[in-house]
Amino acid sequence: MAFQKAVKGTALIGGGAIATVFGLSQFSQYRNKHGTFVRVQAAEAVSVPIKNHFPTREQQILALQTTSEFDVLVIGGGATGCGCALDAVTRGLKTALLERDDFSSGTSSRSTKLIHGGVRYLQKAIMKLDFEQYKMVKEALEERANLLEIAPHLSAPLPIMLPVYKWWQLPYYWFGIKLYDLVAGSQCLKSSYVLSKSRALELFPMLRKDELVGAIVYYDGQHNDARMNLAIALTAARYGAATANYAEVLRLLKTTDPASGKERVCGVRCRDVLTGQEFDVKAKCVINATGPFTDSVRKMDDQEVPNICQPSAGVHIVMPGYYSPDNMGLLDPATSDGRVIFFLPWEKMTIAGTTDSPTDVTSHPIPTEEDINFILNEVRNYLSVDVEVRRGDVLAAWSGIRPLVTDPNSKDTQSISRNHVVTISDSGLVTIAGGKWTTYRAMAQDTIDAAIQAHDLKAGSSKTIGLQLQGAEDWSPTLYIRLVQDYGLESEVAQHLASTYGDKAFEVAKIAQVTGKRWPIVGKRLVSEFPYIEAEVVYGVKEYARTAVDMISRRTRLAFLNVQAAEEALPRIVDIMGKELNWSEQKKKEELEAAKKFLYYEMGYKVKSDQLTDSSEISLLPSDIERYKKRFHMFDKDKKGFITILDVQRVLESISVQIAENTLHDILNEVDLNKNGQVELNEFLQLMSAIQKGHVSGSRLAVLMKTAEENLRQRVVIPVDRSGGGL
């Protein structure tokens, strides 16, 4: 009854405001429906032919070296840079793009994975009567609809729950979310709705019950960010853009304009990072789309120019999928320090973030233990006390740098702009900075429009609204069924391929290896618990992957989902890439070490190691210590004070269980803190203490020893697969 009254009160409070914006909403819907026709016309208006396949990297490098002059040269292979390249090339401009690392290697692969207008920005727009913030939200919602349309295999609507714990908040949040729907107009994905407490708990059973009043559910989009970025780059390449990763810009080239006598940017000197070869690339217009590195390129043009980028670090963590429902996210609108935290299902895992703190610009941002614990504490505030939120369940963690900017054209140059900024220097360098992932296409359109005007380029209007990206053309939600039926792939693998490659999934299936089993017929997995297969490594090389890091983080997303699984897959990935790219044994060793270093520092493996070290405190009750000593001595029959592979094998043989020696070596190595080839009693007690405190989970040695102890007489098979435990 109280809930019904609250809903009625909500309607009364918000009704007047809703009526006020109703006329605006109707106009918005008319305009957006009209925009659908524009979308179709724009996509069909592209006169540039699209190739069936994108060129090889070697062909792209050759095009960069041999083309006398490009119309547009883009520096930066993130979402915005690739968006600029696609916008320019589809207008008929001769286009090049250079990225010193891999496509999406920076901020664009380290996002919250949302395609959204920004509920909190709309709140600020209303509270502060800020029309610029409103326009930004409006634009983002339009771009959200477009992105979901042009890459349906990589994106989808996601319901997000906003739990309410105070009655007065129900009408407040309801009005805000309804306004969000109205601003979206006809491009509203699905209408938001209010839930009772019982219904909210039914849909999100992990939610904290105490004082819960009800919940509001609204819809935003979600995507695979790195793969989306890559799809934009590959689409640009198929339309004829000369795009190259691992091509570093060393300096800008300049020439003197005979008419004005001023120096003008006319290209760049770049270096092929993989071969060391240097060469010039000439262009009528150079665009700086380097995100957090915006100022470093601006200073290549003018050393005296003031910085406009104010970098902010955002940390995310990934936890097992059981922390959230399969298809329902959660929004914490007001954390303990005023930030917003999202808690979302992603790739059958759960992603939580983000933080927001000033940082230095670096190519290798590292997540901190402080940020990880902040997110975990906020998650605990919203989850039921029955759900133990453990530090050890963090499977991966990463930090991304948001390139917030101040507008140099604004009177208040210290004020951070949440929108994007396009500037043109005296020498003609075009810089695009700021903005957000969702609006990459609009940012690219504004940038190319500005470039055309500033450099008097001959080109028409943008053609990218409604322009389908790589893999979207013949994709359908049931495409995976054909993959299962035609190739004999596992259903889970087929679904993964369809949602990653779209209609290009068939190209991956064609090169998948025969398993030799009755089922699946083809498709050897890289690791048992993820649907990534070996054929994706071969295909990833065709998609310009040139390092093992490219493969584990951006062609597949293993590093972002589970760093231990990524490390386990690395040797096989390196072997396959080595064969495809003719790597020497030394090169394969270097790639393996570089990838492990990436996992250790940038993906949270280091903070995992710090949870269990040889100096970790043992905080166990005396009774627990005695119990664990007995378990340990069951393996250490000779009372040596340590156990080896031989000790474990002896116990396993006594219960008729066989485990491969290399697997046993890996299991013991996880707990061998001083790396002397054996596990001492103290190390075992440190492990069990860390498990009790929730700092470590999923230890295979702990599970193996406990299971062996319980089943010595029962003679059951002992599971040794990783249990999903994390960092």
XYZ file of C-alpha atoms in Angstrom:
727
model
C 0.000 0.000 0.000
C 2.783 2.392 0.947
C 4.569 1.548 -2.275
C 1.445 2.341 -4.336
C 1.066 5.686 -2.565
C 4.671 6.521 -3.309
C 4.207 5.730 -6.984
C 1.069 7.920 -7.088
C 2.975 10.697 -5.356
C 5.763 10.261 -7.857
C 3.328 10.714 -10.724
C 1.858 13.878 -9.171
C 5.248 15.450 -8.494
C 6.656 14.676 -11.904
C 3.460 15.149 -13.878
C 3.641 18.904 -14.287
C 7.259 18.818 -15.407
C 6.569 15.974 -17.822
C 3.680 17.909 -19.352
C 5.964 20.911 -19.763
C 8.466 19.001 -21.862
C 5.846 16.925 -23.710
C 5.675 19.307 -26.670
C 9.472 19.310 -26.941
C 9.415 15.514 -26.794
C 6.892 15.303 -29.649
C 9.026 17.548 -31.816
C 12.063 15.472 -30.886
C 10.277 12.279 -31.918
C 9.276 13.793 -35.265
C 12.823 14.946 -35.880
C 14.292 11.577 -34.946
C 11.869 9.683 -37.184
C 12.863 12.018 -39.968
C 16.469 11.258 -39.011
C 15.894 7.572 -39.752
C 15.333 8.400 -43.408
C 18.418 10.618 -43.383
C 20.364 7.710 -41.925
C 19.429 5.408 -44.793
C 20.108 8.081 -47.396
C 23.485 8.990 -45.890
C 24.670 5.377 -45.863
C 23.557 4.884 -49.469
C 25.181 8.164 -50.532
C 28.741 6.871 -49.977
C 30.254 6.894 -53.446
C 33.556 5.363 -52.332
C 33.634 1.614 -53.147
C 34.165 -0.752 -50.234
C 36.550 -3.689 -50.604
C 35.550 -7.212 -49.590
C 38.728 -7.534 -47.538
C 40.985 -5.047 -45.829
C 44.626 -4.791 -46.990
C 47.469 -6.407 -45.073
C 49.541 -4.243 -42.748
C 52.468 -4.503 -45.182
C 50.264 -3.136 -47.976
C 49.130 -0.309 -45.710
C 52.701 0.657 -44.848
C 53.569 0.638 -48.563
C 50.606 2.923 -49.304
C 51.789 5.341 -46.619
C 55.292 5.376 -48.104
C 54.332 5.716 -51.768
C 51.364 8.109 -51.717
C 52.647 11.544 -52.693
C 50.140 13.435 -50.539
C 47.039 12.569 -48.512
C 44.157 14.945 -48.005
C 43.840 14.001 -44.335
C 46.317 12.352 -41.967
C 44.966 11.313 -38.567
C 47.302 10.746 -35.616
C 45.744 8.336 -33.112
C 44.007 4.968 -33.473
C 41.462 5.209 -30.673
C 37.722 5.495 -31.246
C 37.863 9.169 -32.205
C 40.883 8.851 -34.479
C 39.462 5.850 -36.311
C 36.123 7.659 -36.484
C 37.845 10.629 -38.145
C 39.516 8.317 -40.668
C 36.201 6.638 -41.517
C 34.370 9.955 -41.821
C 37.058 11.422 -44.078
C 37.506 8.434 -46.384
C 33.756 8.001 -46.933
C 33.567 11.633 -48.060
C 36.051 10.788 -50.805
C 39.118 12.272 -49.112
C 42.452 10.483 -49.476
C 42.988 9.406 -45.869
C 45.779 8.003 -43.686
C 45.908 7.067 -40.003
C 48.926 6.395 -37.787
C 48.832 4.767 -34.346
C 52.073 4.272 -32.404
C 50.700 1.291 -30.447
C 47.710 -0.879 -31.346
C 44.230 0.265 -32.275
C 42.289 0.929 -29.039
C 45.358 0.255 -26.888
C 44.669 3.289 -24.717
C 41.508 4.711 -23.176
C 39.156 3.302 -25.825
C 39.622 -0.295 -24.610
C 39.476 0.573 -20.894
C 35.998 2.080 -20.617
C 32.925 1.081 -18.596
C 31.663 -0.621 -21.813
C 28.529 1.557 -21.823
C 26.995 3.435 -24.764
C 25.060 6.087 -22.892
C 23.844 9.655 -22.770
C 24.859 10.155 -19.166
C 22.123 10.204 -16.533
C 24.314 12.196 -14.137
C 25.047 14.832 -16.809
C 21.317 15.304 -17.361
C 20.891 15.714 -13.604
C 23.561 18.438 -13.594
C 22.000 20.104 -16.631
C 18.673 20.374 -14.814
C 20.031 21.343 -11.400
C 22.349 24.019 -12.826
C 20.167 25.009 -15.801
C 23.171 24.182 -17.999
C 22.031 24.061 -21.628
C 25.450 22.867 -22.839
C 25.226 19.785 -20.612
C 21.704 19.163 -21.921
C 22.909 19.366 -25.541
C 25.712 16.947 -24.746
C 23.252 14.409 -23.304
C 20.898 14.898 -26.250
C 23.709 14.345 -28.752
C 24.971 11.290 -26.868
C 21.505 9.701 -26.860
C 21.217 10.221 -30.618
C 24.673 8.698 -31.103
C 23.743 5.811 -28.793
C 20.874 4.899 -31.130
C 23.117 5.124 -34.177
C 25.869 2.989 -32.654
C 23.428 0.253 -31.659
C 22.160 0.269 -35.251
C 25.470 0.222 -37.132
C 27.109 -2.515 -35.020
C 24.312 -4.693 -33.573
C 26.643 -7.670 -33.166
C 28.935 -5.714 -30.830
C 26.291 -3.799 -28.889
C 22.900 -4.250 -27.253
C 20.479 -2.450 -24.911
C 21.041 -3.170 -21.215
C 18.526 -2.606 -18.406
C 20.119 -0.849 -15.424
C 18.536 -0.857 -11.977
C 18.682 2.112 -9.656
C 17.777 0.810 -6.172
C 15.933 3.243 -3.897
C 16.367 3.152 -0.100
C 14.423 6.284 0.902
C 10.798 7.034 0.012
C 11.456 10.631 -0.993
C 14.049 9.466 -3.542
C 11.466 7.519 -5.530
C 9.750 10.549 -7.124
C 13.096 12.351 -7.478
C 14.805 9.550 -9.386
C 11.626 8.612 -11.284
C 11.318 12.127 -12.661
C 14.997 12.239 -13.646
C 14.905 8.892 -15.420
C 11.632 9.716 -17.204
C 13.182 12.947 -18.413
C 16.111 10.873 -19.717
C 13.587 8.827 -21.731
C 11.918 11.992 -23.035
C 15.184 13.581 -24.132
C 15.891 10.404 -26.133
C 12.487 10.773 -27.839
C 11.690 8.051 -30.330
C 15.246 6.782 -29.877
C 14.470 5.747 -26.307
C 15.585 2.104 -26.220
C 12.805 0.978 -23.880
C 10.666 2.918 -21.452
C 11.886 3.042 -17.849
C 9.687 1.624 -15.097
C 9.299 1.415 -11.323
C 9.639 -1.839 -9.378
C 8.311 -2.826 -5.983
C 10.776 -4.143 -3.414
C 9.751 -7.767 -4.009
C 10.004 -7.455 -7.789
C 13.393 -5.707 -7.542
C 14.735 -8.553 -5.394
C 13.304 -11.098 -7.815
C 15.216 -9.527 -10.716
C 18.365 -8.721 -8.691
C 18.444 -11.263 -5.827
C 21.933 -10.182 -4.727
C 20.595 -6.733 -3.765
C 20.666 -5.541 -0.148
C 17.147 -5.983 1.291
C 17.408 -3.754 4.381
C 15.428 -0.523 3.984
C 14.921 -1.156 0.252
C 11.852 0.781 -0.908
C 11.799 -0.231 -4.549
C 13.799 0.395 -7.698
C 13.720 2.137 -11.054
C 14.951 0.415 -14.210
C 16.097 2.342 -17.286
C 17.914 1.315 -20.464
C 21.263 2.247 -21.930
C 23.554 0.507 -24.398
C 26.537 -1.777 -23.797
C 29.308 -2.816 -26.175
C 32.629 -4.561 -26.587
C 34.706 -1.379 -26.716
C 38.020 -2.635 -28.130
C 36.296 -4.725 -30.800
C 34.052 -1.758 -31.676
C 37.126 0.443 -32.092
C 38.732 -2.196 -34.281
C 35.547 -2.499 -36.378
C 35.706 1.239 -37.096
C 39.377 0.963 -38.101
C 38.781 -2.070 -40.329
C 35.779 -0.417 -41.988
C 37.909 2.653 -42.762
C 40.598 0.368 -44.216
C 38.050 -1.393 -46.434
C 36.913 1.993 -47.783
C 40.522 2.774 -48.718
C 42.098 4.540 -45.744
C 45.794 3.738 -45.263
C 45.664 2.783 -41.584
C 48.656 1.430 -39.693
C 49.195 0.458 -36.072
C 52.697 0.495 -34.603
C 53.521 3.570 -36.688
C 54.855 6.280 -34.386
C 54.859 9.971 -35.286
C 58.292 11.410 -34.493
C 57.695 15.017 -35.510
C 55.491 17.223 -37.634
C 56.657 18.392 -41.049
C 56.171 22.040 -41.959
C 56.428 24.180 -45.055
C 56.233 27.919 -45.588
C 53.039 29.171 -47.200
C 54.187 31.403 -50.124
C 51.038 33.532 -49.877
C 51.143 34.341 -46.152
C 54.751 33.543 -45.300
C 53.564 31.460 -42.346
C 54.664 27.944 -41.514
C 52.013 25.298 -42.184
C 51.899 21.667 -41.053
C 52.226 19.501 -44.177
C 52.747 15.978 -42.820
C 54.732 13.912 -40.342
C 57.942 11.985 -39.989
C 57.045 8.530 -38.678
C 58.685 5.269 -37.749
C 57.459 1.729 -38.274
C 57.871 0.456 -34.715
C 58.106 -3.168 -35.884
C 60.931 -2.659 -38.410
C 62.525 0.591 -37.259
C 62.165 2.101 -40.729
C 61.505 5.863 -40.851
C 59.661 7.724 -43.610
C 57.666 10.879 -44.306
C 53.911 10.997 -44.852
C 52.690 14.187 -46.529
C 49.158 15.528 -46.070
C 47.176 18.708 -46.708
C 45.671 18.427 -43.227
C 46.988 16.707 -40.071
C 44.522 15.826 -37.296
C 45.594 15.260 -33.703
C 43.230 12.684 -32.149
C 45.489 11.264 -29.466
C 43.260 11.418 -26.377
C 45.366 11.820 -23.206
C 48.415 12.540 -25.388
C 46.764 15.549 -27.036
C 49.222 18.048 -25.577
C 52.343 16.123 -26.595
C 51.327 16.393 -30.274
C 50.266 20.038 -29.849
C 53.737 20.780 -28.486
C 55.297 19.193 -31.582
C 53.559 22.047 -33.386
C 54.275 24.791 -30.844
C 56.426 24.281 -27.746
C 54.871 27.314 -26.031
C 51.248 26.226 -26.300
C 49.589 25.724 -22.873
C 48.253 22.303 -21.913
C 44.526 21.752 -22.362
C 44.306 18.113 -21.252
C 43.564 17.373 -17.592
C 43.879 13.588 -17.341
C 41.741 11.638 -14.882
C 42.219 7.957 -14.026
C 39.259 5.604 -13.898
C 39.766 2.123 -12.431
C 37.476 -0.848 -13.153
C 37.448 -4.367 -11.756
C 36.003 -7.620 -13.102
C 34.407 -10.180 -10.801
C 32.730 -13.561 -11.409
C 29.377 -13.534 -13.179
C 27.481 -14.726 -10.108
C 27.799 -11.248 -8.574
C 25.104 -9.890 -10.909
C 22.134 -11.175 -12.925
C 22.860 -12.121 -16.548
C 20.936 -9.193 -17.996
C 20.558 -6.469 -15.373
C 23.043 -3.803 -14.370
C 23.109 -1.663 -11.243
C 23.767 2.056 -10.772
C 24.955 3.521 -7.480
C 24.093 7.205 -8.065
C 25.800 8.561 -4.952
C 28.838 6.770 -3.571
C 30.480 7.633 -0.255
C 32.566 10.325 -1.969
C 29.935 11.526 -4.452
C 31.043 9.489 -7.453
C 28.896 7.178 -9.566
C 29.553 3.424 -9.636
C 28.211 1.036 -12.249
C 27.892 -2.703 -11.560
C 27.238 -4.452 -14.873
C 27.133 -7.906 -16.464
C 29.672 -8.070 -19.292
C 30.907 -11.066 -21.284
C 29.367 -13.380 -18.636
C 31.388 -11.650 -15.925
C 30.601 -8.638 -13.733
C 32.318 -5.306 -14.276
C 32.379 -2.641 -11.545
C 33.658 0.938 -11.743
C 34.718 3.572 -12.045
C 36.903 5.812 -9.917
C 37.854 9.364 -10.847
C 41.170 10.803 -9.703
C 43.836 13.097 -11.208
C 46.763 11.280 -12.801
C 49.828 11.763 -14.958
C 49.632 10.869 -18.629
C 51.185 7.470 -19.283
C 50.921 4.714 -21.875
C 50.807 2.137 -19.086
C 48.323 3.163 -16.357
C 48.258 0.841 -13.343
C 45.278 0.101 -11.074
C 45.990 0.728 -7.397
C 44.939 -1.346 -4.412
C 43.285 1.751 -2.952
C 41.010 2.154 -5.982
C 40.174 -1.550 -6.093
C 39.165 -1.539 -2.420
C 37.104 1.627 -2.904
C 35.046 -0.109 -5.601
C 34.692 -3.280 -3.503
C 33.454 -1.267 -0.521
C 30.857 0.503 -2.635
C 29.712 -2.840 -4.060
C 29.344 -4.215 -0.509
C 27.010 -1.324 0.346
C 24.499 -2.458 -2.273
C 24.760 -6.240 -2.107
C 23.084 -8.548 0.389
C 24.985 -9.529 3.525
C 24.552 -13.104 2.272
C 26.949 -12.280 -0.571
C 30.527 -12.160 0.683
C 32.324 -9.620 -1.497
C 35.883 -10.957 -1.479
C 39.045 -9.225 -2.593
C 40.149 -12.564 -3.975
C 37.248 -12.564 -6.455
C 38.732 -9.711 -8.457
C 39.667 -11.484 -11.686
C 41.134 -8.464 -13.481
C 41.593 -4.760 -12.840
C 42.629 -1.913 -15.088
C 42.991 1.848 -15.197
C 41.994 4.054 -18.122
C 42.832 7.738 -18.553
C 39.969 10.091 -19.395
C 41.234 13.002 -21.521
C 39.213 15.798 -19.904
C 39.984 19.151 -21.550
C 39.727 22.878 -21.018
C 38.523 24.832 -24.039
C 41.324 27.192 -25.175
C 38.701 29.201 -27.085
C 36.633 29.784 -23.937
C 36.891 32.910 -21.782
C 37.268 30.652 -18.744
C 40.218 28.515 -19.859
C 40.410 26.777 -16.462
C 36.910 25.323 -16.711
C 36.833 21.657 -17.728
C 34.611 20.973 -20.721
C 32.598 17.741 -20.582
C 31.937 18.141 -24.295
C 34.498 17.748 -27.053
C 36.636 20.598 -28.318
C 37.952 21.122 -31.871
C 40.807 23.613 -32.273
C 42.966 24.698 -35.197
C 46.449 26.073 -34.576
C 48.066 28.922 -36.507
C 49.983 26.341 -38.528
C 46.821 24.406 -39.404
C 47.074 21.463 -36.982
C 43.535 20.302 -36.206
C 43.050 18.934 -32.680
C 40.016 17.024 -31.429
C 39.958 16.400 -27.671
C 37.576 15.554 -24.850
C 34.150 14.034 -25.414
C 33.178 10.456 -24.682
C 33.162 7.039 -26.370
C 29.478 7.222 -27.285
C 29.882 10.428 -29.287
C 32.980 9.408 -31.251
C 31.093 9.649 -34.587
C 29.753 13.154 -33.940
C 33.209 14.224 -32.759
C 34.730 12.872 -35.961
C 32.101 14.639 -38.082
C 32.768 17.981 -36.373
C 36.513 17.471 -36.786
C 36.380 16.691 -40.503
C 33.944 19.559 -41.069
C 36.448 21.905 -39.395
C 39.355 20.403 -41.371
C 37.541 20.832 -44.692
C 36.793 24.465 -43.941
C 40.253 25.332 -42.586
C 42.175 23.627 -45.385
C 39.755 24.204 -48.255
C 39.381 20.486 -48.955
C 36.923 19.355 -51.617
C 34.421 17.055 -49.940
C 30.721 16.788 -49.180
C 28.869 16.239 -45.934
C 29.408 13.368 -43.499
C 28.175 9.935 -44.601
C 28.650 7.986 -41.373
C 25.154 8.136 -39.860
C 23.719 4.672 -40.441
C 26.936 3.444 -42.084
C 27.319 -0.168 -40.971
C 30.602 -1.258 -39.452
C 32.661 -4.357 -40.157
C 30.614 -7.502 -39.497
C 27.185 -5.848 -39.297
C 25.885 -6.213 -42.839
C 24.553 -9.790 -42.777
C 24.488 -10.318 -39.024
C 21.321 -11.559 -37.342
C 20.588 -12.739 -33.782
C 20.300 -16.322 -35.070
C 23.521 -16.309 -37.115
C 25.254 -18.469 -34.503
C 22.869 -21.358 -35.267
C 24.257 -21.568 -38.788
C 27.770 -21.715 -37.344
C 26.768 -24.658 -35.144
C 24.979 -26.468 -37.961
C 27.444 -25.774 -40.785
C 30.739 -26.179 -38.926
C 30.068 -28.225 -35.794
C 31.064 -25.533 -33.311
C 29.951 -25.563 -29.680
C 26.901 -23.367 -29.181
C 28.743 -21.123 -26.693
C 31.678 -20.701 -29.075
C 29.345 -19.996 -32.000
C 27.482 -17.339 -30.018
C 30.779 -15.739 -29.050
C 32.050 -15.685 -32.647
C 28.792 -14.204 -33.937
C 28.772 -11.452 -31.297
C 32.460 -10.655 -31.854
C 32.901 -10.850 -35.632
C 29.326 -10.545 -36.891
C 28.979 -11.901 -40.410
C 32.780 -12.364 -40.542
C 32.424 -15.185 -37.994
C 32.246 -17.614 -40.917
C 35.789 -16.624 -41.916
C 36.984 -17.618 -38.448
C 34.968 -20.856 -38.478
C 36.492 -21.849 -41.831
C 40.009 -21.870 -40.380
C 39.061 -23.523 -37.080
C 40.925 -26.759 -36.411
C 39.269 -30.156 -36.176
C 39.170 -31.286 -32.544
C 39.199 -35.036 -33.201
C 36.239 -35.393 -30.840
C 32.673 -36.441 -31.536
C 31.633 -32.940 -30.454
C 32.528 -30.211 -31.064
C 33.844 -31.093 -34.501
C 35.954 -27.928 -34.849
C 37.131 -25.174 -32.531
C 39.921 -25.838 -30.049
C 39.574 -23.565 -27.014
C 42.514 -21.528 -25.766
C 41.354 -22.046 -22.163
C 38.587 -24.332 -20.967
C 36.238 -21.805 -19.326
C 36.173 -19.180 -22.099
C 34.822 -19.567 -25.651
C 37.919 -18.170 -27.374
C 39.374 -20.612 -29.921
C 42.772 -20.982 -31.563
C 41.448 -19.930 -34.979
C 40.842 -16.440 -33.552
C 44.583 -16.015 -33.076
C 45.196 -16.744 -36.758
C 42.391 -14.375 -37.750
C 43.620 -11.769 -35.255
C 46.910 -11.544 -37.148
C 44.904 -10.680 -40.270
C 43.203 -7.979 -38.169
C 46.622 -6.336 -37.665
C 47.453 -7.924 -34.279
C 51.233 -7.908 -34.018
C 51.946 -8.690 -30.352
C 50.706 -11.202 -27.813
C 49.303 -8.265 -25.817
C 47.176 -7.278 -28.833
C 45.723 -10.767 -28.854
C 44.918 -11.239 -25.162
C 43.554 -7.740 -24.602
C 41.977 -6.395 -27.807
C 41.371 -9.187 -30.366
C 40.171 -11.461 -27.573
C 39.284 -9.865 -24.211
C 40.877 -12.530 -22.015
C 43.146 -10.103 -20.159
C 40.134 -7.961 -19.228
C 38.121 -10.954 -18.034
C 40.595 -13.120 -16.113
C 44.332 -12.481 -15.961
C 45.114 -16.010 -14.823
C 43.230 -17.470 -17.784
C 45.068 -15.038 -20.079
C 48.424 -16.136 -18.672
C 47.432 -19.775 -19.127
C 46.570 -19.143 -22.793
C 49.728 -17.172 -23.558
C 52.129 -19.986 -24.536
C 49.719 -21.350 -27.149
C 48.883 -17.849 -28.427
C 52.579 -17.050 -28.832
C 53.179 -20.331 -30.673
C 50.368 -19.654 -33.156
C 51.380 -16.026 -33.702
C 54.990 -17.086 -34.079
C 54.035 -19.422 -36.889
C 51.903 -16.775 -38.626
C 54.474 -13.974 -38.271
C 57.664 -16.067 -38.588
C 58.932 -15.226 -35.109
C 62.264 -16.610 -33.939
C 62.473 -18.479 -30.636
C 64.021 -15.376 -29.084
C 61.166 -13.200 -30.353
C 58.593 -15.638 -28.961
C 60.318 -15.517 -25.578
C 60.291 -11.697 -25.644
C 56.590 -11.614 -26.544
C 55.753 -14.008 -23.733
C 57.635 -11.905 -21.198
C 56.138 -8.627 -22.469
C 52.615 -10.046 -22.224
C 53.229 -11.334 -18.680
C 54.558 -7.908 -17.706
C 51.406 -6.312 -19.160
C 49.197 -8.665 -17.122
C 51.292 -8.132 -13.996
C 51.218 -4.343 -13.971
C 48.376 -3.073 -16.150
C 45.733 -5.755 -15.620
C 46.013 -6.194 -11.875
C 48.171 -9.307 -11.538
C 50.628 -7.428 -9.315
C 47.979 -6.460 -6.794
C 46.962 -10.124 -6.786
C 50.493 -11.135 -5.904
C 50.532 -8.602 -3.089
C 47.592 -10.403 -1.438
C 49.765 -13.448 -0.747
C 53.497 -12.970 -0.165
C 56.135 -14.615 1.990
C 55.548 -11.812 4.523
C 51.750 -12.254 4.640
C 50.364 -12.381 8.152
C 48.853 -15.629 9.449
C 45.584 -14.753 11.201
C 44.070 -18.111 12.107
C 42.477 -19.500 15.242
C 44.566 -22.162 17.036
C 41.924 -24.769 16.143
C 42.161 -23.798 12.457
C 45.957 -24.004 12.547
C 45.793 -27.537 13.967
C 43.228 -28.560 11.342
C 45.321 -27.215 8.476
C 48.511 -28.770 9.887
C 46.833 -32.193 9.875
C 45.792 -31.656 6.262
C 49.328 -30.601 5.332
C 50.938 -33.589 7.110
C 48.635 -35.913 5.199
C 50.789 -34.961 2.191
C 54.053 -34.445 4.114
C 54.320 -38.004 5.420
C 58.048 -37.670 6.136
C 57.544 -34.563 8.323
C 60.020 -32.583 6.193
C 58.127 -29.339 6.746
C 57.386 -28.950 3.036
C 55.615 -30.781 0.193
C 56.733 -31.352 -3.393
C 55.115 -32.653 -6.549
C 56.161 -36.198 -5.524
C 54.293 -35.869 -2.220
C 51.120 -34.743 -3.959
C 51.407 -37.480 -6.593
C 51.768 -40.123 -3.859
C 48.516 -39.063 -2.157
C 46.665 -38.855 -5.458
C 47.829 -42.329 -6.492
C 46.521 -43.729 -3.222
C 43.022 -42.636 -4.240
C 43.501 -43.619 -7.904
C 43.660 -40.076 -9.266
C 46.115 -38.973 -11.934
C 46.994 -35.357 -12.729
C 49.582 -34.325 -15.323
C 52.933 -33.372 -13.805
C 53.038 -29.970 -15.513
C 49.574 -29.183 -14.080
C 50.749 -30.150 -10.591
C 53.794 -27.940 -11.059
C 51.548 -24.963 -11.904
C 49.295 -25.706 -8.906
C 52.179 -25.757 -6.430
C 53.865 -22.771 -8.052
C 50.815 -20.606 -7.250
C 51.578 -21.066 -3.525
C 55.373 -21.404 -3.656
C 55.984 -17.852 -2.447
C 59.772 -18.013 -2.238
C 59.980 -19.962 -5.523
C 62.210 -22.755 -4.244
C 60.223 -25.559 -5.867
C 58.343 -26.646 -2.763
C 55.509 -25.468 -0.505
C 56.456 -25.036 3.145
C 53.970 -25.403 6.008
C 54.186 -21.668 6.674
C 53.306 -20.889 3.047
C 50.310 -23.222 3.266
C 49.098 -21.520 6.456
C 49.571 -18.105 4.835
C 47.435 -19.320 1.933
C 44.639 -20.585 4.180
C 44.700 -17.365 6.188
C 44.417 -15.274 3.018
C 41.499 -17.441 1.862
C 39.691 -16.990 5.182
C 40.083 -13.209 4.948
C 38.758 -13.215 1.365
C 42.033 -11.905 -0.064
C 42.555 -15.043 -2.154
C 39.973 -17.324 -3.725
C 39.984 -20.263 -6.079
C 43.353 -21.689 -5.002
C 43.705 -25.006 -6.775
C 46.093 -26.382 -4.148
C 43.680 -25.554 -1.326
C 40.775 -27.197 -3.177
C 42.874 -30.240 -4.116
C 44.148 -30.846 -0.568
C 40.728 -30.372 1.012
C 39.070 -32.682 -1.502
C 41.774 -35.321 -1.061
C 41.376 -35.201 2.710
C 37.593 -35.612 2.478
C 37.653 -38.367 -0.126
C 40.587 -40.625 0.665
C 38.163 -43.471 1.341
C 35.544 -42.488 -1.207
C 37.966 -42.469 -4.158
C 36.295 -39.601 -6.107
C 37.856 -37.521 -8.869
C 39.488 -34.327 -7.639
C 38.771 -31.195 -9.721
C 41.880 -29.196 -10.611
C 40.467 -26.640 -13.047
C 40.612 -23.059 -11.870
C 37.441 -22.450 -9.895
C 36.891 -18.876 -11.042
C 38.840 -17.430 -8.161
C 40.542 -14.158 -8.853
C 43.171 -11.722 -7.805
